[in-house]
Every structure is written in structure tokens, then in C-alpha cells.
Coordinates of C-alpha atoms and ligand atoms in Angstrom, one line a residue:
M1483 CA 1.4 -76.2 -49.3
S1484 CA 3.0 -79.3 -47.8
P1485 CA 2.0 -80.4 -44.3
R1486 CA 5.6 -79.7 -43.1
Q1487 CA 5.3 -76.1 -44.3
G1488 CA 2.1 -75.8 -42.4
I1489 CA 3.9 -76.8 -39.2
T1490 CA 6.9 -74.5 -39.6
D1491 CA 5.1 -71.6 -41.1
P1492 CA 1.4 -71.7 -40.1
G1493 CA -0.4 -68.8 -41.6
A1494 CA 1.6 -68.7 -44.8
A1495 CA -1.4 -69.7 -46.8
S1496 CA -3.5 -67.0 -45.1
V1497 CA -0.9 -64.3 -45.9
A1498 CA -0.9 -65.5 -49.5
A1499 CA -4.7 -65.5 -49.7
R1500 CA -5.5 -62.3 -47.7
G1501 CA -2.4 -60.3 -47.3
W1502 CA 0.0 -59.9 -44.3
L1503 CA -2.1 -57.4 -42.3
A1504 CA -5.3 -59.3 -42.5
A1505 CA -3.5 -62.5 -41.6
N1506 CA -1.9 -61.0 -38.5
K1507 CA -4.4 -58.4 -37.3
W1508 CA -5.5 -60.0 -34.0
L1509 CA -1.9 -60.8 -33.2
L1510 CA -0.9 -57.2 -33.8
A1511 CA -3.9 -56.0 -31.8
R1512 CA -2.9 -58.2 -28.9
R1513 CA 0.6 -57.0 -28.8
L1514 CA -0.6 -53.4 -28.8
A1515 CA -3.0 -54.2 -26.0
Q1516 CA -0.2 -55.9 -24.0
L1517 CA 2.0 -52.8 -24.5
F1518 CA -0.9 -50.6 -23.5
F1519 CA -1.4 -52.4 -20.2
V1520 CA 2.2 -51.8 -19.4
G1521 CA 2.2 -48.3 -20.8
I1522 CA -0.6 -46.9 -18.7
F1523 CA 1.4 -47.8 -15.6
V1524 CA 4.8 -46.5 -16.7
T1525 CA 3.7 -43.0 -17.9
G1526 CA 3.5 -42.0 -14.2
P1527 CA 7.0 -42.9 -13.1
L1528 CA 8.5 -41.9 -16.4
F1529 CA 6.7 -38.7 -17.4
G1530 CA 4.6 -37.8 -14.4
V1531 CA 1.4 -38.6 -16.2
W1532 CA -0.5 -40.9 -13.9
I1533 CA -3.0 -42.9 -15.9
A1534 CA -2.9 -46.0 -13.6
K1535 CA -1.1 -46.3 -10.3
G1536 CA 0.0 -49.7 -9.0
N1537 CA 0.3 -52.8 -11.0
L1538 CA -1.7 -55.7 -12.3
A1539 CA -2.3 -57.0 -8.8
S1540 CA -3.9 -53.8 -7.5
S1541 CA -4.3 -50.5 -9.2
L1542 CA -6.2 -47.2 -9.3
T1543 CA -6.9 -45.8 -12.8
L1544 CA -7.4 -42.1 -13.4
G1545 CA -7.7 -41.7 -9.6
V1546 CA -11.2 -43.2 -9.5
L1547 CA -11.3 -46.7 -10.8
P1548 CA -9.9 -49.4 -8.4
L1549 CA -9.0 -52.7 -10.0
T1550 CA -7.8 -55.7 -8.0
D1551 CA -6.6 -59.1 -9.1
P1552 CA -9.4 -61.3 -7.8
L1553 CA -7.0 -64.3 -7.4
M1554 CA -4.9 -62.2 -5.2
L1555 CA -7.9 -61.1 -3.2
L1556 CA -8.9 -64.8 -2.8
Q1557 CA -5.5 -65.7 -1.5
S1558 CA -5.6 -62.8 0.9
L1559 CA -8.9 -63.9 2.2
A1560 CA -7.7 -67.5 2.5
A1561 CA -4.7 -66.2 4.4
G1562 CA -7.0 -64.5 6.9
H1563 CA -6.2 -60.9 5.9
V1564 CA -8.9 -58.3 6.2
M1565 CA -9.6 -56.7 2.8
T1566 CA -10.8 -53.1 2.3
G1567 CA -14.1 -52.4 0.5
T1568 CA -12.2 -50.7 -2.3
A1569 CA -10.1 -53.9 -2.9
I1570 CA -13.3 -56.0 -3.0
L1571 CA -15.0 -53.6 -5.4
G1572 CA -11.9 -53.7 -7.6
A1573 CA -12.0 -57.4 -7.7
A1574 CA -15.7 -57.5 -8.4
L1575 CA -15.3 -55.1 -11.4
V1576 CA -12.5 -57.3 -12.8
M1577 CA -14.6 -60.4 -12.4
V1578 CA -17.6 -58.9 -14.2
A1579 CA -15.4 -57.7 -17.1
Y1580 CA -13.8 -61.1 -17.6
A1581 CA -17.0 -63.0 -17.1
L1582 CA -18.4 -61.0 -20.1
V1583 CA -15.4 -61.1 -22.5
G1584 CA -13.8 -64.4 -21.5
G1585 CA -11.5 -64.9 -18.5
R1586 CA -8.6 -66.1 -20.6
V1587 CA -8.7 -62.7 -22.4
Y1588 CA -6.5 -61.8 -19.5
C1589 CA -3.9 -64.3 -20.7
S1590 CA -3.8 -63.4 -24.3
W1591 CA -4.5 -59.6 -24.2
V1592 CA -3.2 -58.4 -20.9
C1593 CA -0.6 -60.7 -19.4
P1594 CA 3.0 -59.6 -20.3
V1595 CA 4.2 -63.2 -20.1
N1596 CA 2.1 -64.2 -23.1
A1597 CA 4.5 -62.6 -25.5
V1598 CA 7.4 -64.5 -24.0
T1599 CA 5.6 -67.9 -24.2
D1600 CA 4.4 -67.1 -27.7
L1601 CA 8.0 -66.5 -28.7
A1602 CA 9.2 -69.7 -27.1
H1603 CA 6.5 -71.6 -29.1
W1604 CA 7.4 -69.9 -32.3
L1605 CA 11.1 -70.7 -31.8
R1606 CA 10.3 -74.4 -31.0
G1607 CA 8.6 -74.5 -34.4
R1608 CA 11.5 -72.8 -36.1
L1609 CA 14.1 -75.1 -34.4
G1610 CA 11.9 -78.2 -35.2
I1611 CA 11.7 -79.2 -31.5
Q1612 CA 8.9 -81.8 -31.5
K1613 CA 9.5 -83.8 -28.3
G1614 CA 8.9 -82.6 -24.8
L1615 CA 7.3 -83.4 -21.5
A1616 CA 3.6 -84.3 -21.9
L1617 CA 1.6 -82.4 -19.2
N1618 CA -2.1 -82.6 -18.6
H1619 CA -3.7 -79.2 -19.2
N1620 CA -5.8 -79.7 -16.1
T1621 CA -2.7 -79.6 -13.9
R1622 CA -3.1 -75.8 -13.6
F1623 CA -6.5 -76.3 -11.8
W1624 CA -4.8 -78.5 -9.2
L1625 CA -2.1 -75.9 -8.8
L1626 CA -4.8 -73.2 -8.4
G1627 CA -6.3 -75.2 -5.5
G1628 CA -2.8 -75.7 -4.1
V1629 CA -2.1 -71.9 -4.2
L1630 CA -5.2 -71.3 -2.1
V1631 CA -4.4 -74.1 0.3
A1632 CA -0.8 -72.8 0.6
S1633 CA -2.1 -69.2 1.3
A1634 CA -4.5 -70.6 4.1
A1635 CA -1.7 -72.7 5.6
T1636 CA 1.0 -70.1 5.6
G1637 CA -1.1 -66.9 6.2
T1638 CA 0.6 -65.3 3.1
I1639 CA -0.4 -64.5 -0.4
A1640 CA 1.5 -67.5 -1.5
W1641 CA 1.5 -67.3 -5.3
E1642 CA 2.5 -63.7 -5.4
V1643 CA 5.9 -64.6 -4.0
I1644 CA 6.8 -66.4 -7.2
N1645 CA 4.2 -65.2 -9.7
P1646 CA 6.1 -64.4 -12.9
V1647 CA 3.2 -62.3 -14.2
T1648 CA 3.1 -59.7 -11.5
M1649 CA 6.9 -60.0 -11.1
L1650 CA 7.4 -59.1 -14.7
H1651 CA 4.8 -56.4 -14.7
R1652 CA 6.1 -54.9 -11.5
G1653 CA 9.7 -55.0 -12.9
L1654 CA 8.6 -53.3 -16.1
V1655 CA 6.6 -50.6 -14.3
T1656 CA 9.0 -49.8 -11.5
G1657 CA 12.2 -50.4 -13.4
G1658 CA 13.9 -51.3 -10.0
I1659 CA 17.1 -53.2 -10.5
L1660 CA 16.3 -55.9 -8.0
T1661 CA 12.7 -56.4 -9.1
L1662 CA 13.6 -56.3 -12.8
G1663 CA 16.5 -58.7 -12.1
S1664 CA 14.3 -61.3 -10.4
A1665 CA 11.5 -60.8 -13.0
T1666 CA 14.0 -61.4 -15.8
L1667 CA 15.3 -64.6 -14.1
V1668 CA 11.8 -66.0 -13.6
T1669 CA 10.6 -65.0 -17.1
A1670 CA 13.8 -66.6 -18.6
A1671 CA 13.0 -69.8 -16.7
V1672 CA 9.4 -69.8 -18.1
F1673 CA 10.8 -69.2 -21.6
L1674 CA 13.4 -72.0 -21.4
F1675 CA 10.8 -74.3 -19.9
D1676 CA 8.4 -73.7 -22.8
L1677 CA 11.2 -73.9 -25.4
G1678 CA 13.1 -77.0 -24.3
I1679 CA 10.9 -78.9 -21.8
A1680 CA 7.2 -78.7 -22.5
S1681 CA 5.4 -77.1 -25.5
R1682 CA 3.1 -74.4 -24.3
G1683 CA 4.1 -75.7 -20.9
W1684 CA 3.5 -72.7 -18.8
C1685 CA 0.3 -70.9 -20.0
T1686 CA -1.5 -74.0 -21.2
H1687 CA -0.6 -76.5 -18.4
L1688 CA 0.7 -74.9 -15.3
C1689 CA -0.3 -71.2 -14.7
P1690 CA -2.9 -71.0 -11.9
V1691 CA -3.8 -67.5 -12.9
G1692 CA -4.9 -68.8 -16.3
A1693 CA -6.8 -71.6 -14.6
F1694 CA -8.6 -69.0 -12.4
Y1695 CA -9.6 -66.8 -15.3
A1696 CA -10.7 -69.8 -17.3
L1697 CA -13.2 -70.5 -14.5
V1698 CA -14.3 -66.9 -14.3
G1699 CA -15.0 -66.7 -18.0
S1700 CA -16.5 -70.2 -18.5
R1701 CA -19.9 -68.7 -19.5
S1702 CA -18.6 -65.6 -21.3
L1703 CA -20.6 -63.8 -24.0
L1704 CA -17.6 -63.3 -26.4
R1705 CA -16.7 -66.5 -28.2
V1706 CA -14.9 -67.6 -31.4
S1707 CA -17.0 -69.4 -33.9
A1708 CA -16.0 -71.7 -36.6
V1709 CA -18.9 -70.3 -38.5
N1710 CA -17.5 -71.1 -42.0
R1711 CA -16.4 -74.6 -41.0
I1712 CA -17.8 -76.1 -44.2
A1713 CA -14.9 -74.4 -46.0
C1714 CA -12.1 -76.0 -43.9
N1715 CA -9.5 -77.8 -46.0
D1716 CA -7.8 -79.6 -43.0
C1717 CA -4.5 -77.6 -43.4
M1718 CA -4.1 -77.7 -39.5
D1719 CA -2.8 -74.2 -39.3
C1720 CA -5.3 -73.3 -36.6
F1721 CA -4.4 -76.3 -34.5
T1722 CA -0.7 -75.4 -34.9
V1723 CA -1.0 -71.9 -33.6
C1724 CA -3.7 -72.4 -31.0
P1725 CA -2.3 -72.3 -27.4
E1726 CA -5.3 -74.6 -26.4
R1727 CA -5.6 -76.8 -29.4
H1728 CA -8.1 -79.2 -27.7
V1729 CA -10.7 -76.5 -27.9
I1730 CA -11.0 -76.3 -31.7
A1731 CA -12.0 -79.8 -32.8
P1732 CA -15.5 -79.9 -31.3
A1733 CA -16.6 -76.7 -33.0
L1734 CA -14.7 -77.3 -36.2
R1735 CA -15.5 -80.9 -36.8
G1736 CA -18.8 -81.4 -34.8
A1737 CA -21.3 -80.6 -37.6
A1738 CA -22.0 -84.3 -38.2
K1739 CA -22.8 -84.8 -34.5
G1740 CA -25.0 -81.7 -34.4
V1741 CA -22.4 -79.7 -32.4
G1742 CA -22.6 -76.0 -33.1
P1743 CA -19.7 -74.0 -34.4
L1744 CA -19.1 -71.9 -31.3
I1745 CA -15.9 -72.7 -29.3
L1746 CA -17.4 -73.0 -25.9
S1747 CA -14.4 -74.3 -23.9
R1748 CA -13.4 -72.2 -21.0
D1749 CA -9.8 -72.8 -22.0
C1750 CA -10.1 -70.7 -25.3
T1751 CA -8.2 -67.5 -24.7
N1752 CA -10.0 -65.5 -27.4
C1753 CA -6.6 -64.7 -28.8
G1754 CA -8.0 -64.6 -32.4
R1755 CA -4.9 -66.3 -33.8
C1756 CA -7.1 -69.0 -35.4
I1757 CA -9.0 -66.3 -37.2
D1758 CA -5.7 -64.8 -38.4
V1759 CA -4.1 -67.9 -39.8
C1760 CA -7.0 -69.6 -41.5
S1761 CA -6.8 -69.0 -45.2
K1762 CA -10.5 -70.1 -45.6
T1763 CA -11.8 -67.5 -43.1
V1764 CA -13.5 -70.3 -41.1
F1765 CA -13.4 -68.4 -37.8
R1766 CA -14.7 -65.1 -36.5
F1767 CA -15.5 -63.5 -33.1
D1768 CA -19.1 -63.9 -32.2
T1769 CA -21.4 -64.1 -29.1
R1770 CA -22.5 -67.3 -27.4
F1771 CA -26.1 -66.5 -28.4
H1772 CA -25.4 -66.5 -32.1
S1773 CA -25.0 -70.2 -33.0
D1774 CA -26.1 -72.0 -36.1
P1775 CA -26.0 -75.6 -34.8
A1776 CA -25.6 -77.1 -38.3
G1777 CA -22.9 -74.6 -39.1
T1778 CA -23.8 -74.6 -42.7
K1779 CA -26.3 -71.7 -43.1
S1780 CA -23.8 -69.0 -42.4
A1781 CA -21.1 -70.8 -44.3
R1782 CA -23.3 -71.1 -47.4
S1783 CA -24.3 -67.4 -47.4
E1784 CA -20.6 -66.3 -46.8
T1785 CA -19.4 -68.5 -49.6
K1786 CA -22.0 -67.0 -51.9
A1787 CA -21.1 -63.5 -50.9
A1788 CA -17.4 -64.2 -51.6
Ligands
LIG2346 S1 -10.2 -74.2 -40.0 FE1 -9.5 -75.7 -41.5 S2 -8.7 -74.5 -43.2 FE2 -8.8 -73.1 -41.5 S3 -6.8 -73.2 -40.5 FE3 -8.0 -74.7 -39.5 S4 -7.6 -76.6 -40.5 FE4 -6.9 -74.9 -41.9
LIG2347 S1 -9.4 -71.4 -30.5 FE1 -8.6 -69.6 -31.5 S2 -9.1 -67.9 -30.2 FE2 -9.3 -69.8 -28.9 S3 -7.3 -70.0 -28.0 FE3 -7.3 -71.2 -29.9 S4 -6.4 -69.8 -31.5 FE4 -7.0 -68.6 -29.7

């Protein structure tokens, strides 16, 4: 495979080596999960089967499980609003869940905008768009601080006024013309921004929701490990598909420096796409406690088994 093919068609070698399903299983699982998290909210309005009432900002599942977006709760508190015990409990439950599985799991497995930004990135590759605005991926953390300051200064839940995530989710769930219309406009703006202005511009550089969940999951148990890094052939497919490509190199190439194979960056979304596209099965999901610092013991045994 030529380097150019790797850029335009990352994962082709994995499909050839392992078959289409194995080379796309985490991507398929994520799309199903994203549909699921919209689906459980729409069965009520559409069919009268109320699995979850509300939206991603605040919901009640099966009539008993309250879930609250903790960033919305923080903005409310900053704005001086009094929050109910149920809302605080809902936010605590969400925080605990993401602290365990990785905060950015929200971005790659739940957020409906993810499919839109993935599509923009895929299309950029297909159209051969290489240039774009170079943004710092820490910009989102500054924006997160700005959102809280704005909430405190204005006494409003500032981010929710323009948040494309809840707008899109609310639009999909309620189906209201006005909500769906504004959600479509904002989502289209995000898509065009990612496509024409900045590669992975929104999720990787600007979204304060992603920044917040990165902080929540910075010590999470669930991690991706480059456990079989000794088999890497430098095809770069994982770097091409990774929405946070800066997280890969320390784990993949750190053996000589004694760095373990676990991807420990808070920015990793646990999307599993690197696992999918690697024809050498370098990556797998693991826990943060299961690290072979040299990264060779597991690699040797797996190579032997194969
Ligand atoms: S880990 Fe190595 S072989 Fe696997 S996709 Fe990345 S660069 Fe290619
Ligand atoms: S390192 Fe792998 S799991 Fe983490 S964001 Fe990148 S592609 Fe997704």
C-alpha cells in the first residue's frame, strides 16, 4: 500500500487482512450507540413508549433514573440558580460513569454531532483537502472557562443558548420545526467548518463539552493500549483516523523510553477506531491497571499465538 492510499483510504489494509466487519466493528458499535441514545428519547413522542424523558441535558429514564449534564449543572450554579437534589444526583451519576469509562466516551459514543464531524473529516480526505486553520487543541479548555465565566456574568446557562449538541439532540427528539431548523443550521455550520476551515476543528479543538468530559475522565479505568506495538509497520492509518492523533505516539513509540503502551491522555475518546484500522492488531481496549511497560511481553505472546 502506498502512503497516499493510506491517507485517502485508511483501514484498507485492515479490511484486506481481517475482513470488513472486524475492521469496522467499533465504528459500527458507536453508530448504533449514537442511534440508541437518540432512539430511547424518541420512542415516547413517536410511539408512546417512554424509555427516557427529556434530552441529553436533563432526563429521567424508566421513570426512576435521573441524569443531568454536569456541565449544564455547573453553568446553572455559576449563574446563581438553585438546583434540585434530583438534578445534582443526576449529574453525580453521569460524572461517576464517565470517570470510569472515560469522559470523552460521551463524545464518540453518545454525542450526535460526532457522526457529522466524522463525515466532514472523511469527506476532507476524499476531496484531498489538506490545508486549513491550525488551531491549538487546548483552545477548548479556554472556551470551557469562558462558558462558566459567561454564565456567572449573565446569570444564564450561557452555552446552552448555542450548544449544537443539545440543539441537535433536542431537534431530533422533539421534531419541532423551529428547533429542528435551528439545529440543522448550527450543525451545518459545524460540518462546513470542519470540512473547509479546520480539520477536526469542532470536536478536537473548540467544543467545551468535550473539554469538560476530558477533565472528568482524565483518570478513567477504560483505556486503549498499543499492546502489540512491536508489530507496528508505520503505515500511519491509526494517526489518520484518530480524532486526537497527538495521543497515540507516546504509547505507540515510547518503548525505547520505557513508556508503557497505554494511551493515558485525557483527550483519547475511546472511539476504538485505531483498533479497527490497524492491520497489525496493535491496539485493544484495556484497563489502566494492565500495563506492560516494555510493551513487548504481550506482543511476543500474541505474535506467537497468531
Ligand atoms: S499501529 Fe502501526 S501498523 Fe497499526 S495502524 Fe498505526 S502505524 Fe499502522
Ligand atoms: S487513540 Fe484510538 S481510541 Fe483514542 S481517540 Fe484515537 S482512534 Fe480513538
